[in-house]
PDB file of C-alpha atoms and ligand atoms in Angstrom:
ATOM      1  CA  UNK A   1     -24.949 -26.556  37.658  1.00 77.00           C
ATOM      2  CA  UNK A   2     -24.846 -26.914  33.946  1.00 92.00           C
ATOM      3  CA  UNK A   3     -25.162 -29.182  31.528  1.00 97.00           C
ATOM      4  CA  UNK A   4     -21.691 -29.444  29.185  1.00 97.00           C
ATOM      5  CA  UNK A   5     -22.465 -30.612  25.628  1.00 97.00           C
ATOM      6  CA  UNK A   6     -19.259 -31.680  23.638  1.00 96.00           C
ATOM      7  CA  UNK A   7     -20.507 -31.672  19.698  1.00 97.00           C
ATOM      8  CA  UNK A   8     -17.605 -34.144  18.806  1.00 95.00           C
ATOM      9  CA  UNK A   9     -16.625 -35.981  15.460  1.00 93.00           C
ATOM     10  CA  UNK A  10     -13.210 -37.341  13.712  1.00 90.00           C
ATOM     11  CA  UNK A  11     -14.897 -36.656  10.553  1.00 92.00           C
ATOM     12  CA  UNK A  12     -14.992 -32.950   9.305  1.00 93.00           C
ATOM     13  CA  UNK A  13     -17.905 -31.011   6.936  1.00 94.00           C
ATOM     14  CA  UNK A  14     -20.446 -33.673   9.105  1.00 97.00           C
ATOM     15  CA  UNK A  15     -22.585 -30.408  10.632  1.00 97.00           C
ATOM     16  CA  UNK A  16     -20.731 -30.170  14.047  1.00 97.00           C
ATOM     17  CA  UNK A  17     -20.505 -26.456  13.942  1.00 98.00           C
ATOM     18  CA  UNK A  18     -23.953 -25.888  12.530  1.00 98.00           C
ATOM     19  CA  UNK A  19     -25.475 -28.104  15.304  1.00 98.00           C
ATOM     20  CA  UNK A  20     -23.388 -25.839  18.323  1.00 98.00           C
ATOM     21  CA  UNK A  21     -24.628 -22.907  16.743  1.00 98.00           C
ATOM     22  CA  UNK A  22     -28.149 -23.580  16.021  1.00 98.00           C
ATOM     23  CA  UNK A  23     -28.433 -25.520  19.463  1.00 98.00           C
ATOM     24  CA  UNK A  24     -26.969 -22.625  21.254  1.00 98.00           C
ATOM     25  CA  UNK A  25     -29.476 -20.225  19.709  1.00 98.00           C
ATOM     26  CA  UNK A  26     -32.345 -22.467  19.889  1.00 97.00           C
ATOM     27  CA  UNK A  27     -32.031 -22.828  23.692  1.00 98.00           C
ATOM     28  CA  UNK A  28     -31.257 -19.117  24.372  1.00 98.00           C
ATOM     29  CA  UNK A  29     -34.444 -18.453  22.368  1.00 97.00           C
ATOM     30  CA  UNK A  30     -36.474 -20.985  25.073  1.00 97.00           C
ATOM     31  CA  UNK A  31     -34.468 -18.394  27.795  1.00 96.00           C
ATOM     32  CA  UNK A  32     -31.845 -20.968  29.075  1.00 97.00           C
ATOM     33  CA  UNK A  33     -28.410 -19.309  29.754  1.00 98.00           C
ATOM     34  CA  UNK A  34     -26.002 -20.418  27.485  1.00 98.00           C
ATOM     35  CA  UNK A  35     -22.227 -20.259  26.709  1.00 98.00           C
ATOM     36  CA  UNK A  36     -20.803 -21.404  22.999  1.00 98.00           C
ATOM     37  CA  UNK A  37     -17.244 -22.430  22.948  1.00 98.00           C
ATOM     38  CA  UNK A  38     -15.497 -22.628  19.729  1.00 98.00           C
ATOM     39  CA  UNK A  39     -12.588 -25.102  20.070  1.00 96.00           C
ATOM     40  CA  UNK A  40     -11.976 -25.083  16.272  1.00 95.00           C
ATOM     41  CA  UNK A  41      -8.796 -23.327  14.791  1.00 95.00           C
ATOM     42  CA  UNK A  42     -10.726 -22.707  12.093  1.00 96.00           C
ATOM     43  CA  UNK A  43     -12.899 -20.453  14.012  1.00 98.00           C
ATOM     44  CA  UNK A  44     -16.097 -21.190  12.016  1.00 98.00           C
ATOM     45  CA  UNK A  45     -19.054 -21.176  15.259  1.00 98.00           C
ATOM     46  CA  UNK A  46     -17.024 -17.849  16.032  1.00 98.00           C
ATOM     47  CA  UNK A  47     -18.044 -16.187  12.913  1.00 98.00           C
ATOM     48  CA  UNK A  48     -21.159 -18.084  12.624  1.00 98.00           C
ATOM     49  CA  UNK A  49     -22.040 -15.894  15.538  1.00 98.00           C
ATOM     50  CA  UNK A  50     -21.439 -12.848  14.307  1.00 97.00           C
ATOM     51  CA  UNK A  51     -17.786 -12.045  15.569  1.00 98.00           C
ATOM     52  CA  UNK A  52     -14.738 -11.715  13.652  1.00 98.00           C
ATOM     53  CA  UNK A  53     -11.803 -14.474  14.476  1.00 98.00           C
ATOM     54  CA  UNK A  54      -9.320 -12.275  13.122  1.00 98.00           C
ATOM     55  CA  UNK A  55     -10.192  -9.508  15.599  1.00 97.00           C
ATOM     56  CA  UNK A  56      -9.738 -11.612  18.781  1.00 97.00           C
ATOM     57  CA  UNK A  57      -7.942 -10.001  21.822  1.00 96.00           C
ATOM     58  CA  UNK A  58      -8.289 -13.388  23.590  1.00 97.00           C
ATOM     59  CA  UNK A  59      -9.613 -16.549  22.482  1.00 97.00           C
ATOM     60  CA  UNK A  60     -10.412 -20.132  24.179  1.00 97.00           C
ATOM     61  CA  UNK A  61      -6.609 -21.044  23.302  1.00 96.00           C
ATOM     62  CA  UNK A  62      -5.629 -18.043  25.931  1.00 96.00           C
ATOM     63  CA  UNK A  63      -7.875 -19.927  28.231  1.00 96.00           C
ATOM     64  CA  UNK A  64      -6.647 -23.062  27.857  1.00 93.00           C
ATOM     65  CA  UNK A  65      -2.765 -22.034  28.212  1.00 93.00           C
ATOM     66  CA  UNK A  66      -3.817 -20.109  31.133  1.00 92.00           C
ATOM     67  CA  UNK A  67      -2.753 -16.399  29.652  1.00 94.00           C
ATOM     68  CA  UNK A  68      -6.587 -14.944  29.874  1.00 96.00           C
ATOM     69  CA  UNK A  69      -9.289 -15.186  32.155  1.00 96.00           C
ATOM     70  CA  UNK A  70     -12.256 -17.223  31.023  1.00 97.00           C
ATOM     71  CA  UNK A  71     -14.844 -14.521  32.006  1.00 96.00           C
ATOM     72  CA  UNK A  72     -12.474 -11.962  30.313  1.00 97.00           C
ATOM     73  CA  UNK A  73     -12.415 -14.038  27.212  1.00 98.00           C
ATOM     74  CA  UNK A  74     -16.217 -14.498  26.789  1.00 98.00           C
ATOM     75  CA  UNK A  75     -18.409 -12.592  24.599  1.00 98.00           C
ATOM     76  CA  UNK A  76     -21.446 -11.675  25.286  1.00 98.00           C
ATOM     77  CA  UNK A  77     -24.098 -11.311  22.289  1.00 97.00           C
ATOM     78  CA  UNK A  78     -26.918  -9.330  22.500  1.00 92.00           C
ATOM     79  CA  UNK A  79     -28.540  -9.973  19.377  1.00 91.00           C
ATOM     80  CA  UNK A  80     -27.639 -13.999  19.881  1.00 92.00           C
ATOM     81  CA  UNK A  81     -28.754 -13.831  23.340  1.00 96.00           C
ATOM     82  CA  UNK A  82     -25.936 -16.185  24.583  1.00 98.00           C
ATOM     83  CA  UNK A  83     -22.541 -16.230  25.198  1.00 98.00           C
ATOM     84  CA  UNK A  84     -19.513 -17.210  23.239  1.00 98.00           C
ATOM     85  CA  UNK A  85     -15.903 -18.368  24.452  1.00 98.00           C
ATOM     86  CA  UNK A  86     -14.277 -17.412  20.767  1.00 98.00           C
ATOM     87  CA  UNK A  87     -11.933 -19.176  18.371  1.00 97.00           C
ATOM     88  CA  UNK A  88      -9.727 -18.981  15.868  1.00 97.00           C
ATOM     89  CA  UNK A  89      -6.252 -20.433  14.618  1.00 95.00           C
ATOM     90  CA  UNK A  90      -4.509 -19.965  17.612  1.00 94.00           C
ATOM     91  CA  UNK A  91      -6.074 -23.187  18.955  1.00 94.00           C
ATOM     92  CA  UNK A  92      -3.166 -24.993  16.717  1.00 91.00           C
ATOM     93  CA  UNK A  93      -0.487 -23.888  18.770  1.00 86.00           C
ATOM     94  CA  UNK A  94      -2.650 -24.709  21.965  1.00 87.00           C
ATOM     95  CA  UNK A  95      -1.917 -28.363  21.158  1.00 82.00           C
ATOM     96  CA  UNK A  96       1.303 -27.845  20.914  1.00 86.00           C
ATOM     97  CA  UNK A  97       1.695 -26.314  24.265  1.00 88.00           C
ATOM     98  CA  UNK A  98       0.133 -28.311  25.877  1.00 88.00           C
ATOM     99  CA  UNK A  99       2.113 -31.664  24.761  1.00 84.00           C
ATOM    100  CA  UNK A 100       4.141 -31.162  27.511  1.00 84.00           C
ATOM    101  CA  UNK A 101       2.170 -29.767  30.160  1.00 86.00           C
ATOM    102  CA  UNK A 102       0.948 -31.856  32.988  1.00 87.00           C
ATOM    103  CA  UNK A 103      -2.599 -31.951  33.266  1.00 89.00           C
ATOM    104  CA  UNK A 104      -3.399 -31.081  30.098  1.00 88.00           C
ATOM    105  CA  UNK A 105      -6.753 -32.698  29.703  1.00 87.00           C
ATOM    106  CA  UNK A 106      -8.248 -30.526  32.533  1.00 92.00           C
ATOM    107  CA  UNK A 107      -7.546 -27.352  31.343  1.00 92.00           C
ATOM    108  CA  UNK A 108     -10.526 -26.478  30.099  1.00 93.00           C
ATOM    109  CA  UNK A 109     -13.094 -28.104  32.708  1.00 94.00           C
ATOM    110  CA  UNK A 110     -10.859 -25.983  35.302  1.00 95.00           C
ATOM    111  CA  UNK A 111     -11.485 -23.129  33.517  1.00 95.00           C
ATOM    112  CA  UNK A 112     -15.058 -23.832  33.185  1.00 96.00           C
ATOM    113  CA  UNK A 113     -15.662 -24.449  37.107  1.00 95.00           C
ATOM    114  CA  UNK A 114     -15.504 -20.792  37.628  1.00 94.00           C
ATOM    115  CA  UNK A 115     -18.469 -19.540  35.525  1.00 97.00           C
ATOM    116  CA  UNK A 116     -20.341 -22.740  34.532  1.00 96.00           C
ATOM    117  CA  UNK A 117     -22.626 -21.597  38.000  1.00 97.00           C
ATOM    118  CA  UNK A 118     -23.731 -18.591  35.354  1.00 97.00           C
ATOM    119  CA  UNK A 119     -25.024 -21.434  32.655  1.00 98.00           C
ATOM    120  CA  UNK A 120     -28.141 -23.941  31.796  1.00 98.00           C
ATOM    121  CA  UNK A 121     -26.381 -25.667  29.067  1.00 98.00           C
ATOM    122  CA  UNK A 122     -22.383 -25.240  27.951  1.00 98.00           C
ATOM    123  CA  UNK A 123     -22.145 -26.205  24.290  1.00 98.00           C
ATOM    124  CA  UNK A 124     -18.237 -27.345  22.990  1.00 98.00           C
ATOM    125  CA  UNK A 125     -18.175 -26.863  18.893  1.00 98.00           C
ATOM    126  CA  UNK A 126     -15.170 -29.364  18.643  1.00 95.00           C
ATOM    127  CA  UNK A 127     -12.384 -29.727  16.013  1.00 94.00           C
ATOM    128  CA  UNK A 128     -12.212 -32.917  13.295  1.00 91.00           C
ATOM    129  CA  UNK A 129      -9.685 -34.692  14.691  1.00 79.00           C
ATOM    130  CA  UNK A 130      -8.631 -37.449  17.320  1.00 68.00           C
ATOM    131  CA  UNK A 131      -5.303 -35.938  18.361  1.00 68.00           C
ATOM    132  CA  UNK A 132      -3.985 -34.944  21.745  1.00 61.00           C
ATOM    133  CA  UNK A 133      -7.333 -34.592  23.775  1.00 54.00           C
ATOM    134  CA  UNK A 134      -6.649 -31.137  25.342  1.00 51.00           C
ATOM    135  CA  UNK A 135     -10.129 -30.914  26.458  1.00 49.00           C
ATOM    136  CA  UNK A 136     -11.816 -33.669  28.558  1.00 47.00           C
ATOM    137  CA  UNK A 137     -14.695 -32.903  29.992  1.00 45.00           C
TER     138      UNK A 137
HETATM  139  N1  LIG I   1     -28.495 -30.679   8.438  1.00 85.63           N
HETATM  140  C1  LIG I   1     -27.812 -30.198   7.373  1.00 85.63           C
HETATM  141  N2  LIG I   1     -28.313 -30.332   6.139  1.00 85.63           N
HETATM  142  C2  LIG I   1     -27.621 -29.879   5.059  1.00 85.63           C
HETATM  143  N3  LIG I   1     -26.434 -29.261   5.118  1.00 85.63           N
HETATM  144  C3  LIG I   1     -25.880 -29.112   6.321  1.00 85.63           C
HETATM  145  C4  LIG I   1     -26.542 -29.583   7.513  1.00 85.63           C
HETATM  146  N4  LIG I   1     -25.746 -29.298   8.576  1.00 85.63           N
HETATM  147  C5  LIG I   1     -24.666 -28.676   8.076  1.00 85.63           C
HETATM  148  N5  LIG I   1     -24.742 -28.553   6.734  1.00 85.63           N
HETATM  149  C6  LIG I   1     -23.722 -27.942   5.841  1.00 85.63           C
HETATM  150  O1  LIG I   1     -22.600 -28.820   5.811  1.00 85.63           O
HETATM  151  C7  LIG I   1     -21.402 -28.049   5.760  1.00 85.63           C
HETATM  152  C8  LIG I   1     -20.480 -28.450   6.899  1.00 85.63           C
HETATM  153  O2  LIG I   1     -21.109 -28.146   8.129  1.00 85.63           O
HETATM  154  P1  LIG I   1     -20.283 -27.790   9.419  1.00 85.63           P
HETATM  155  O3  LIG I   1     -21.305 -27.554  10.499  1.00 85.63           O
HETATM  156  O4  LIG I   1     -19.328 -26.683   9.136  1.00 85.63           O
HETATM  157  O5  LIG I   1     -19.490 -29.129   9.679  1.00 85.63           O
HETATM  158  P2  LIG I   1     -18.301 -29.446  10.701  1.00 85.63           P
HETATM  159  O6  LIG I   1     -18.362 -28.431  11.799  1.00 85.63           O
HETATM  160  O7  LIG I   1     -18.588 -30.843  11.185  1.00 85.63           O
HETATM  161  O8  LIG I   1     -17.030 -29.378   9.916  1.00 85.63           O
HETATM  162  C9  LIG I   1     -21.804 -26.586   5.810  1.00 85.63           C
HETATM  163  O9  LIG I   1     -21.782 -26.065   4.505  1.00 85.63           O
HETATM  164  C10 LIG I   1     -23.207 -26.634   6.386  1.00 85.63           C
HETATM  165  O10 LIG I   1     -23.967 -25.540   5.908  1.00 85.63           O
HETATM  166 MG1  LIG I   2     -16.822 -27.135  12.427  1.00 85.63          MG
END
C-alpha cells in the first residue's frame, strides 16, 4: 500500500511544485516506486519533469472526469526514474465539471485505488487555491 503525499498550500510561488518534484526524484533515487501527479493547471511539476503540457494526449483532468484511464494517462520516465500522472490547463475546466457531479471529492482516490498497489510513495503537486476540493484524499 502506498503512502499519498498531498504538497498543499492557499498561497502560490511558496515552493509546492519544487518540493513534489525534488521529493519525487529524491525517493526514486533511494529506489522507492513513485508516481508524481500534477494537479496544477499551470502544469509546472509536468514540465519540471521533462514533458511538455502542451503535448498531452491525456492528463490527470481526463482522469478525474473519468474520460482516460489512470494507467493510460501515466508517464513513465526513464531518465526520472518515476512516474508522472501529467498536467496542464485543462485541470480548470475539471472544476467546473465537477461542480455538479456527485461524488466529486473521490474522484481521484478512486482512480488511485487501481494502481497505488504499483507505488511506495504517491506525491500530489497541488494548485494555490482553496476552491471546490475535487481531490480529497
Ligand atoms: N527552497 C527554495 N529556496 C529558494 N527558492 C525556491 C525554493 N523553493 C522554490 N523556490 C523558487 O520559488 C519559486 C516558486 O516555486 P514553486 O515551487 O513553483 O512554488 P509553488 O508551486 O508553490 O507555486 C520558483 O522560482 C522556485 O525556483
Ligand atoms: Mg506549483
Amino acid at each position: 500500500m502506498s503512502k499519498i503525499l498531498a504538497v498543499t498550500n492557499q498561497k502560490g510561488g511558496v515552493g509546492k511544485t519544487t518540493t513534489s518534484v525534488n521529493l519525487a526524484a529524491s525517493l526514486a533515487a533511494t529506489k522507492r516506486r513513485i508516481l508524481l501527479i500534477d494537479m496544477d493547471p499551470q502544469g509546472n511539476a509536468t514540465m519540471g519533469s521533462g514533458i511538455n503540457k502542451h503535448e498531452l494526449a491525456t492528463t490527470s483532468c481526463d482522469v478525474l472526469l473519468g474520460d482516460a484511464e489512470i494507467d493510460a494517462t501515466i508517464i513513465s520516465l526513464e531518465d526520472w526514474r518515476y512516474d508522472l500522472l501529467p498536467g496542464n490547463s485543462e485541470l480548470t475546466l475539471a472544476e467546473v465539471k465537477l461542480m455538479n457531479m456527485f461524488g466529486r471529492e473521490f474522484k481521484l482516490k478512486t482512480a488511485l485505488e487501481a494502481v497505488s498497489a504499483n507505488y511506495d510513495y504517491i506525491i500530489i503537486d497541488c494548485p494555490s487555491s482553496l476552491n471546490m476540493p475535487i481531490s480529497r484524499i
